[in-house]
Short mmCIF file of C-alpha atoms and ligand atoms in Angstrom, two decimals:
data_model
loop_
_atom_site.label_atom_id
_atom_site.label_comp_id
_atom_site.label_asym_id
_atom_site.label_seq_id
_atom_site.Cartn_x
_atom_site.Cartn_y
_atom_site.Cartn_z
CA MET A 1 -44.87 57.48 61.55
CA LYS A 2 -41.11 57.21 61.97
CA THR A 3 -39.68 53.69 61.88
CA ILE A 4 -36.22 52.21 62.26
CA LYS A 5 -34.85 48.67 62.04
CA ILE A 6 -31.85 47.88 64.23
CA PHE A 7 -29.40 45.13 65.15
CA ALA A 8 -29.39 44.69 68.94
CA PRO A 9 -26.14 42.87 69.79
CA ALA A 10 -25.40 40.03 72.18
CA THR A 11 -22.79 40.79 74.83
CA VAL A 12 -20.39 38.92 77.10
CA ALA A 13 -20.41 40.28 80.66
CA ASN A 14 -17.90 39.90 83.51
CA LEU A 15 -14.97 38.72 81.34
CA SER A 16 -13.56 36.72 84.26
CA CYS A 17 -11.94 39.41 86.41
CA GLY A 18 -14.69 42.08 86.03
CA PHE A 19 -17.77 40.66 87.77
CA ASP A 20 -20.71 43.08 87.31
CA VAL A 21 -18.44 45.80 85.83
CA LEU A 22 -16.85 44.59 82.55
CA GLY A 23 -18.50 43.60 79.29
CA CYS A 24 -17.95 43.48 75.57
CA CYS A 25 -20.13 43.60 72.49
CA LEU A 26 -20.49 40.88 69.82
CA ASP A 27 -20.94 41.36 66.10
CA THR A 28 -22.41 38.24 64.53
CA ILE A 29 -25.05 37.43 67.09
CA GLY A 30 -27.88 39.69 68.09
CA ASP A 31 -31.60 40.37 67.76
CA GLU A 32 -33.36 42.52 65.22
CA MET A 33 -35.94 45.08 66.26
CA VAL A 34 -38.30 47.37 64.37
CA ILE A 35 -39.27 50.42 66.40
CA SER A 36 -41.86 53.02 65.36
CA ILE A 37 -42.93 56.33 66.84
CA THR A 38 -46.71 56.70 66.47
CA ASP A 39 -49.30 59.25 67.54
CA GLN A 40 -51.21 56.65 69.55
CA GLN A 41 -50.04 57.34 73.13
CA GLY A 42 -48.27 54.54 75.01
CA VAL A 43 -45.55 51.90 74.56
CA ARG A 44 -46.67 48.63 72.92
CA ILE A 45 -44.91 45.36 72.14
CA THR A 46 -46.61 44.61 68.82
CA LYS A 47 -44.67 41.49 67.76
CA ILE A 48 -42.24 38.94 69.20
CA ASP A 49 -40.78 36.43 66.79
CA GLY A 50 -38.46 33.55 67.74
CA ALA A 51 -39.11 33.37 71.49
CA ASP A 52 -41.91 32.99 73.99
CA LEU A 53 -41.61 36.27 75.88
CA PRO A 54 -44.19 38.56 77.50
CA MET A 55 -46.13 40.89 75.15
CA GLU A 56 -47.32 43.04 78.10
CA THR A 57 -45.31 46.26 78.11
CA HIS A 58 -44.68 46.19 81.88
CA LYS A 59 -43.37 42.60 81.74
CA ASN A 60 -41.09 43.05 78.73
CA VAL A 61 -37.67 44.58 79.31
CA ALA A 62 -37.91 46.64 76.10
CA GLY A 63 -41.25 48.07 77.24
CA VAL A 64 -40.17 49.17 80.72
CA ALA A 65 -36.86 50.59 79.47
CA VAL A 66 -38.59 52.76 76.83
CA GLU A 67 -41.22 53.90 79.34
CA ALA A 68 -38.43 55.03 81.70
CA LEU A 69 -36.77 56.95 78.85
CA LEU A 70 -40.02 58.68 77.82
CA VAL A 71 -40.77 59.72 81.42
CA ALA A 72 -37.26 61.22 81.78
CA LEU A 73 -37.64 63.09 78.47
CA GLY A 74 -41.16 64.32 79.35
CA LYS A 75 -42.47 62.63 76.19
CA THR A 76 -45.16 60.34 77.61
CA GLU A 77 -47.71 61.70 75.12
CA ILE A 78 -46.11 59.90 72.16
CA GLY A 79 -46.63 56.30 71.07
CA VAL A 80 -43.94 53.64 70.52
CA ASP A 81 -44.52 50.28 68.79
CA ILE A 82 -41.82 47.61 69.30
CA GLU A 83 -41.29 44.49 67.20
CA ILE A 84 -38.68 42.03 68.52
CA TYR A 85 -37.08 39.36 66.32
CA LYS A 86 -35.25 37.20 68.88
CA LYS A 87 -32.10 35.39 67.83
CA ILE A 88 -30.45 35.39 71.29
CA LYS A 89 -32.02 32.76 73.53
CA ALA A 90 -33.25 34.09 76.88
CA GLY A 91 -31.22 32.82 79.83
CA SER A 92 -28.20 31.96 77.67
CA GLY A 93 -25.81 34.29 79.46
CA ILE A 94 -25.04 36.43 76.42
CA GLY A 95 -27.31 39.34 77.21
CA SER A 96 -30.67 38.42 75.72
CA SER A 97 -32.63 40.82 77.90
CA ALA A 98 -29.93 43.50 77.58
CA ALA A 99 -30.15 43.40 73.76
CA SER A 100 -33.88 44.14 73.93
CA SER A 101 -33.70 46.93 76.49
CA ALA A 102 -30.57 48.56 75.03
CA GLY A 103 -31.84 48.20 71.44
CA ALA A 104 -35.23 49.69 72.28
CA VAL A 105 -33.95 52.78 74.11
CA TRP A 106 -31.25 53.36 71.48
CA ALA A 107 -33.80 53.25 68.64
CA VAL A 108 -36.35 55.52 70.35
CA ASN A 109 -33.62 58.02 71.26
CA HIS A 110 -32.43 57.97 67.63
CA LEU A 111 -35.96 58.54 66.27
CA LEU A 112 -36.39 61.47 68.67
CA GLY A 113 -33.22 63.18 67.38
CA ASN A 114 -30.72 61.83 69.94
CA PRO A 115 -31.59 63.88 73.05
CA CYS A 116 -29.46 61.46 75.13
CA THR A 117 -25.87 60.25 74.70
CA PRO A 118 -25.29 56.47 74.64
CA GLN A 119 -23.81 56.82 78.15
CA GLU A 120 -27.02 58.47 79.37
CA LEU A 121 -29.12 55.68 77.83
CA VAL A 122 -27.41 53.05 80.02
CA ALA A 123 -29.52 54.04 83.07
CA PHE A 124 -32.80 53.52 81.14
CA ALA A 125 -31.71 50.16 79.71
CA MET A 126 -30.82 49.12 83.28
CA VAL A 127 -34.51 49.42 84.17
CA GLY A 128 -35.04 46.47 81.80
CA GLU A 129 -32.24 44.48 83.49
CA LYS A 130 -33.85 45.09 86.87
CA LEU A 131 -37.05 43.56 85.52
CA ALA A 132 -35.22 40.55 84.00
CA SER A 133 -33.03 39.62 86.95
CA GLY A 134 -34.06 41.76 89.92
CA ASN A 135 -30.69 43.47 89.74
CA ALA A 136 -30.11 46.67 87.72
CA HIS A 137 -26.70 45.63 86.42
CA ALA A 138 -25.09 47.49 83.50
CA ASP A 139 -22.39 45.08 82.34
CA ASN A 140 -24.45 43.86 79.35
CA VAL A 141 -26.41 47.00 78.44
CA ALA A 142 -23.30 49.25 78.52
CA PRO A 143 -21.37 47.33 75.82
CA ALA A 144 -24.58 46.88 73.79
CA LEU A 145 -25.07 50.68 73.77
CA LEU A 146 -21.46 51.90 73.57
CA GLY A 147 -19.86 49.04 71.65
CA GLY A 148 -16.48 47.43 72.28
CA PHE A 149 -15.34 46.84 75.85
CA THR A 150 -16.93 48.83 78.66
CA LEU A 151 -16.25 49.28 82.36
CA VAL A 152 -18.81 50.34 84.94
CA ARG A 153 -16.43 52.31 87.17
CA SER A 154 -19.23 53.15 89.59
CA TYR A 155 -22.93 52.27 90.00
CA THR A 156 -23.76 55.13 92.39
CA PRO A 157 -23.35 57.54 90.74
CA LEU A 158 -23.43 55.68 87.44
CA ASP A 159 -20.11 56.13 85.60
CA VAL A 160 -19.65 54.00 82.49
CA LEU A 161 -16.41 54.10 80.50
CA LYS A 162 -15.69 52.85 77.00
CA LEU A 163 -12.35 51.08 76.80
CA HIS A 164 -10.19 50.48 73.73
CA THR A 165 -10.85 47.49 71.43
CA PRO A 166 -7.74 45.84 69.94
CA GLN A 167 -8.53 44.96 66.29
CA ASP A 168 -7.51 41.29 66.38
CA LEU A 169 -9.61 40.09 69.31
CA VAL A 170 -12.17 37.45 68.37
CA MET A 171 -14.68 35.80 70.70
CA THR A 172 -15.80 32.17 70.64
CA VAL A 173 -18.92 31.45 72.68
CA ILE A 174 -20.49 28.08 73.40
CA HIS A 175 -24.07 28.00 74.66
CA PRO A 176 -24.94 24.64 76.21
CA GLN A 177 -28.71 24.38 76.01
CA ILE A 178 -29.32 23.70 79.65
CA GLU A 179 -31.15 25.91 82.08
CA VAL A 180 -29.11 27.56 84.80
CA LYS A 181 -31.51 29.67 86.85
CA THR A 182 -30.14 33.15 87.53
CA SER A 183 -31.27 32.68 91.14
CA ASP A 184 -29.09 29.51 91.39
CA SER A 185 -26.07 31.15 89.79
CA ARG A 186 -26.46 34.12 92.15
CA SER A 187 -27.02 31.93 95.22
CA VAL A 188 -23.71 30.05 94.87
CA ILE A 189 -21.77 33.32 95.10
CA LYS A 190 -20.42 34.33 98.51
CA GLN A 191 -21.14 37.87 99.70
CA ASN A 192 -17.66 38.26 101.23
CA VAL A 193 -14.26 37.82 99.62
CA SER A 194 -10.87 37.53 101.27
CA LEU A 195 -8.32 40.32 100.91
CA LYS A 196 -6.02 37.85 99.12
CA GLN A 197 -8.69 37.10 96.49
CA ALA A 198 -9.53 40.79 96.11
CA ILE A 199 -5.89 41.70 95.49
CA THR A 200 -5.59 39.06 92.77
CA GLN A 201 -8.86 40.16 91.18
CA TRP A 202 -8.19 43.90 91.05
CA GLY A 203 -4.64 43.26 89.87
CA ASN A 204 -6.08 41.28 86.96
CA LEU A 205 -8.75 43.89 86.23
CA GLY A 206 -6.12 46.64 86.01
CA GLY A 207 -3.97 44.33 83.87
CA LEU A 208 -6.82 43.62 81.47
CA VAL A 209 -7.71 47.30 81.05
CA THR A 210 -4.03 48.14 80.44
CA GLY A 211 -3.74 45.24 77.98
CA LEU A 212 -6.75 46.49 76.01
CA PHE A 213 -5.39 50.05 75.74
CA THR A 214 -1.85 48.97 74.86
CA GLU A 215 -3.03 46.13 72.59
CA ASP A 216 -0.83 43.76 74.60
CA TYR A 217 -2.49 40.42 73.83
CA GLU A 218 -0.26 38.46 76.22
CA LEU A 219 -1.17 40.77 79.08
CA ILE A 220 -4.87 40.44 78.17
CA GLY A 221 -4.45 36.66 78.30
CA ARG A 222 -2.75 36.47 81.67
CA SER A 223 -5.27 38.91 83.18
CA LEU A 224 -8.33 36.85 82.17
CA GLU A 225 -8.51 35.04 85.48
CA ASP A 226 -11.32 34.92 88.03
CA VAL A 227 -10.48 33.66 91.53
CA ILE A 228 -13.78 34.74 93.11
CA ILE A 229 -16.84 33.79 91.04
CA GLU A 230 -15.69 31.13 88.55
CA PRO A 231 -14.61 28.49 91.11
CA LEU A 232 -18.13 28.59 92.61
CA ARG A 233 -20.27 29.04 89.51
CA SER A 234 -18.45 26.73 87.11
CA ILE A 235 -19.79 23.65 88.93
CA LEU A 236 -23.22 24.47 87.42
CA ILE A 237 -21.83 24.20 83.86
CA PRO A 238 -21.21 20.68 82.46
CA GLU A 239 -17.63 20.09 81.22
CA PHE A 240 -16.54 23.63 82.12
CA GLN A 241 -12.96 22.63 83.02
CA GLN A 242 -12.59 20.44 79.91
CA VAL A 243 -13.83 23.29 77.68
CA LYS A 244 -11.43 25.72 79.33
CA GLU A 245 -8.47 23.35 78.95
CA ALA A 246 -9.37 22.69 75.30
CA ALA A 247 -9.65 26.43 74.56
CA LEU A 248 -6.40 27.40 76.28
CA SER A 249 -4.40 24.51 74.80
CA THR A 250 -5.66 25.50 71.32
CA GLY A 251 -4.30 29.01 71.75
CA ALA A 252 -7.12 31.05 73.31
CA LEU A 253 -5.87 34.00 75.37
CA GLY A 254 -8.44 33.31 78.07
CA CYS A 255 -11.65 31.43 78.78
CA GLY A 256 -14.38 31.79 81.39
CA ILE A 257 -18.08 31.98 82.15
CA SER A 258 -20.10 34.41 80.01
CA GLY A 259 -22.35 36.46 82.30
CA SER A 260 -24.05 34.15 84.77
CA GLY A 261 -23.70 31.19 82.39
CA PRO A 262 -24.30 28.61 81.10
CA SER A 263 -22.47 30.08 78.08
CA ILE A 264 -18.67 29.91 78.13
CA TYR A 265 -16.54 32.47 76.30
CA ALA A 266 -13.00 32.16 74.93
CA LEU A 267 -11.10 35.19 73.66
CA SER A 268 -8.47 34.69 70.96
CA LYS A 269 -6.08 36.73 68.86
CA GLY A 270 -7.19 36.36 65.24
CA LEU A 271 -10.05 34.58 63.50
CA GLU A 272 -7.99 31.50 62.68
CA THR A 273 -7.27 30.74 66.34
CA ALA A 274 -10.88 31.52 67.31
CA GLU A 275 -12.10 28.96 64.73
CA LYS A 276 -9.64 26.34 66.04
CA VAL A 277 -10.87 27.03 69.57
CA SER A 278 -14.43 26.64 68.33
CA ASN A 279 -13.60 23.18 66.90
CA ALA A 280 -11.80 22.10 70.08
CA ILE A 281 -14.73 23.16 72.25
CA ARG A 282 -17.17 21.45 69.87
CA ASP A 283 -15.20 18.19 70.24
CA VAL A 284 -15.55 18.38 74.03
CA TYR A 285 -19.27 19.08 73.94
CA GLN A 286 -20.17 16.57 71.26
CA LYS A 287 -19.25 13.81 73.71
CA THR A 288 -21.77 15.05 76.30
CA GLY A 289 -24.86 14.42 74.16
CA LEU A 290 -26.14 17.88 75.20
CA ASP A 291 -27.45 20.33 72.60
CA PHE A 292 -25.32 23.43 72.15
CA ASP A 293 -24.66 26.40 69.85
CA ILE A 294 -21.24 27.86 69.08
CA HIS A 295 -20.67 31.40 67.83
CA VAL A 296 -17.47 33.03 66.60
CA SER A 297 -17.58 36.83 66.50
CA LYS A 298 -15.31 39.82 66.12
CA ILE A 299 -15.76 42.47 68.77
CA ASN A 300 -18.40 44.99 67.68
CA ALA A 301 -16.87 48.38 68.41
CA GLU A 302 -20.09 50.28 67.57
CA GLY A 303 -22.84 48.58 69.58
CA VAL A 304 -26.43 48.86 68.33
CA LYS A 305 -26.51 49.35 64.54
CA ILE A 306 -29.08 50.67 62.11
CA MET A 307 -30.08 47.96 59.61
CA ASN A 308 -32.32 50.10 57.42
CA TYR A 309 -35.33 52.36 57.55
CA PRO A 310 -38.30 50.16 56.46
CA GLU A 311 -40.38 53.32 55.91
CA ALA A 312 -38.72 56.71 55.90
P1 ADP B 1 -29.31 36.38 79.57
O1 ADP B 1 -28.89 35.41 80.64
O2 ADP B 1 -29.10 35.84 78.20
O3 ADP B 1 -28.69 37.71 79.76
P2 ADP B 1 -31.45 37.18 81.04
O4 ADP B 1 -31.48 36.11 82.10
O5 ADP B 1 -30.80 38.49 81.32
O6 ADP B 1 -30.84 36.56 79.72
O7 ADP B 1 -32.95 37.54 80.66
C1 ADP B 1 -33.91 36.62 80.49
C2 ADP B 1 -35.15 36.98 81.34
O8 ADP B 1 -35.72 38.25 80.95
C3 ADP B 1 -36.25 35.95 81.13
O9 ADP B 1 -36.87 35.73 82.36
C4 ADP B 1 -37.21 36.64 80.17
O10 ADP B 1 -38.54 36.16 80.30
C5 ADP B 1 -37.11 38.09 80.58
N1 ADP B 1 -37.46 39.02 79.46
C6 ADP B 1 -38.46 39.93 79.43
N2 ADP B 1 -38.46 40.59 78.26
C7 ADP B 1 -37.46 40.09 77.53
C8 ADP B 1 -36.96 40.38 76.24
N3 ADP B 1 -37.52 41.31 75.44
N4 ADP B 1 -35.90 39.69 75.82
C9 ADP B 1 -35.34 38.73 76.60
N5 ADP B 1 -35.75 38.42 77.82
C10 ADP B 1 -36.81 39.10 78.30
#
């Protein structure tokens, strides 16, 4: 039996101007998974700790993603056992399902001698996202697999690019513990945008990508703007505007909705500013009486990481 223990990272998708195409990978928040190759044919979820999620392979994102990988590799005769130690709450908007599907395919691919590149694994992890949300989006699984910031340049054909990660960027994320149904956060979005909005949005997206590659923090900050999705979705998140104002006035480069919410992200230059932003956001939320978690994390430029080999 070959076994591996991995860290499956949380991710922040959209990043304001990059709805469904941009994402980045976090370092201090993520699940742990233990994945084993066995000679007992079939993919099994053998343990889930920390969350009430389906144990049936076909209902668990990790299960369906690994099955898709094994079919593509012509390896359906082997067995895979998956243990999931959940630290990322499902429905939080920081890629809970993506961590499981990306982590599982990464680990199985590694145990099989890396027949696929991380880029090639994105398509299999997307099978898990399709199960979780009905939409095979890649903006969480791509940064989980490739690390750093990623851009889905095209979905058909799939073309995922890894961008540059400036060293000093630090993310602050607040997760208000309220339920925002993905169906609700999708239903408030309009299917058509005006040309004026589109011009602003793609200008910002180009600016953000340029800012990342040139490590121009000011440019990154002024590009983190969303004129299409945020005005509609933010009404589902309590105190969104107050949090954003607190983050920006404390020095954050930008602030917006993480994925489909309810988490809110703020990107800062340097750990000190990110901690100040964390305190300012905490002050806003403490007054609401709602439960919440706050995380401060550097950007994880690697993606999924090996923790150790429990049994060689
Ligand atoms: P997030 O908003 O944090 O990205 P998602 O909404 O993408 O979380 O995923 C949560 C949904 O996926 C839930 O309906 C959950 O039951 C389902 N799901 C199935 N398997 C898993 C898994 N292994 N980890 C997390 N969620 C899973």
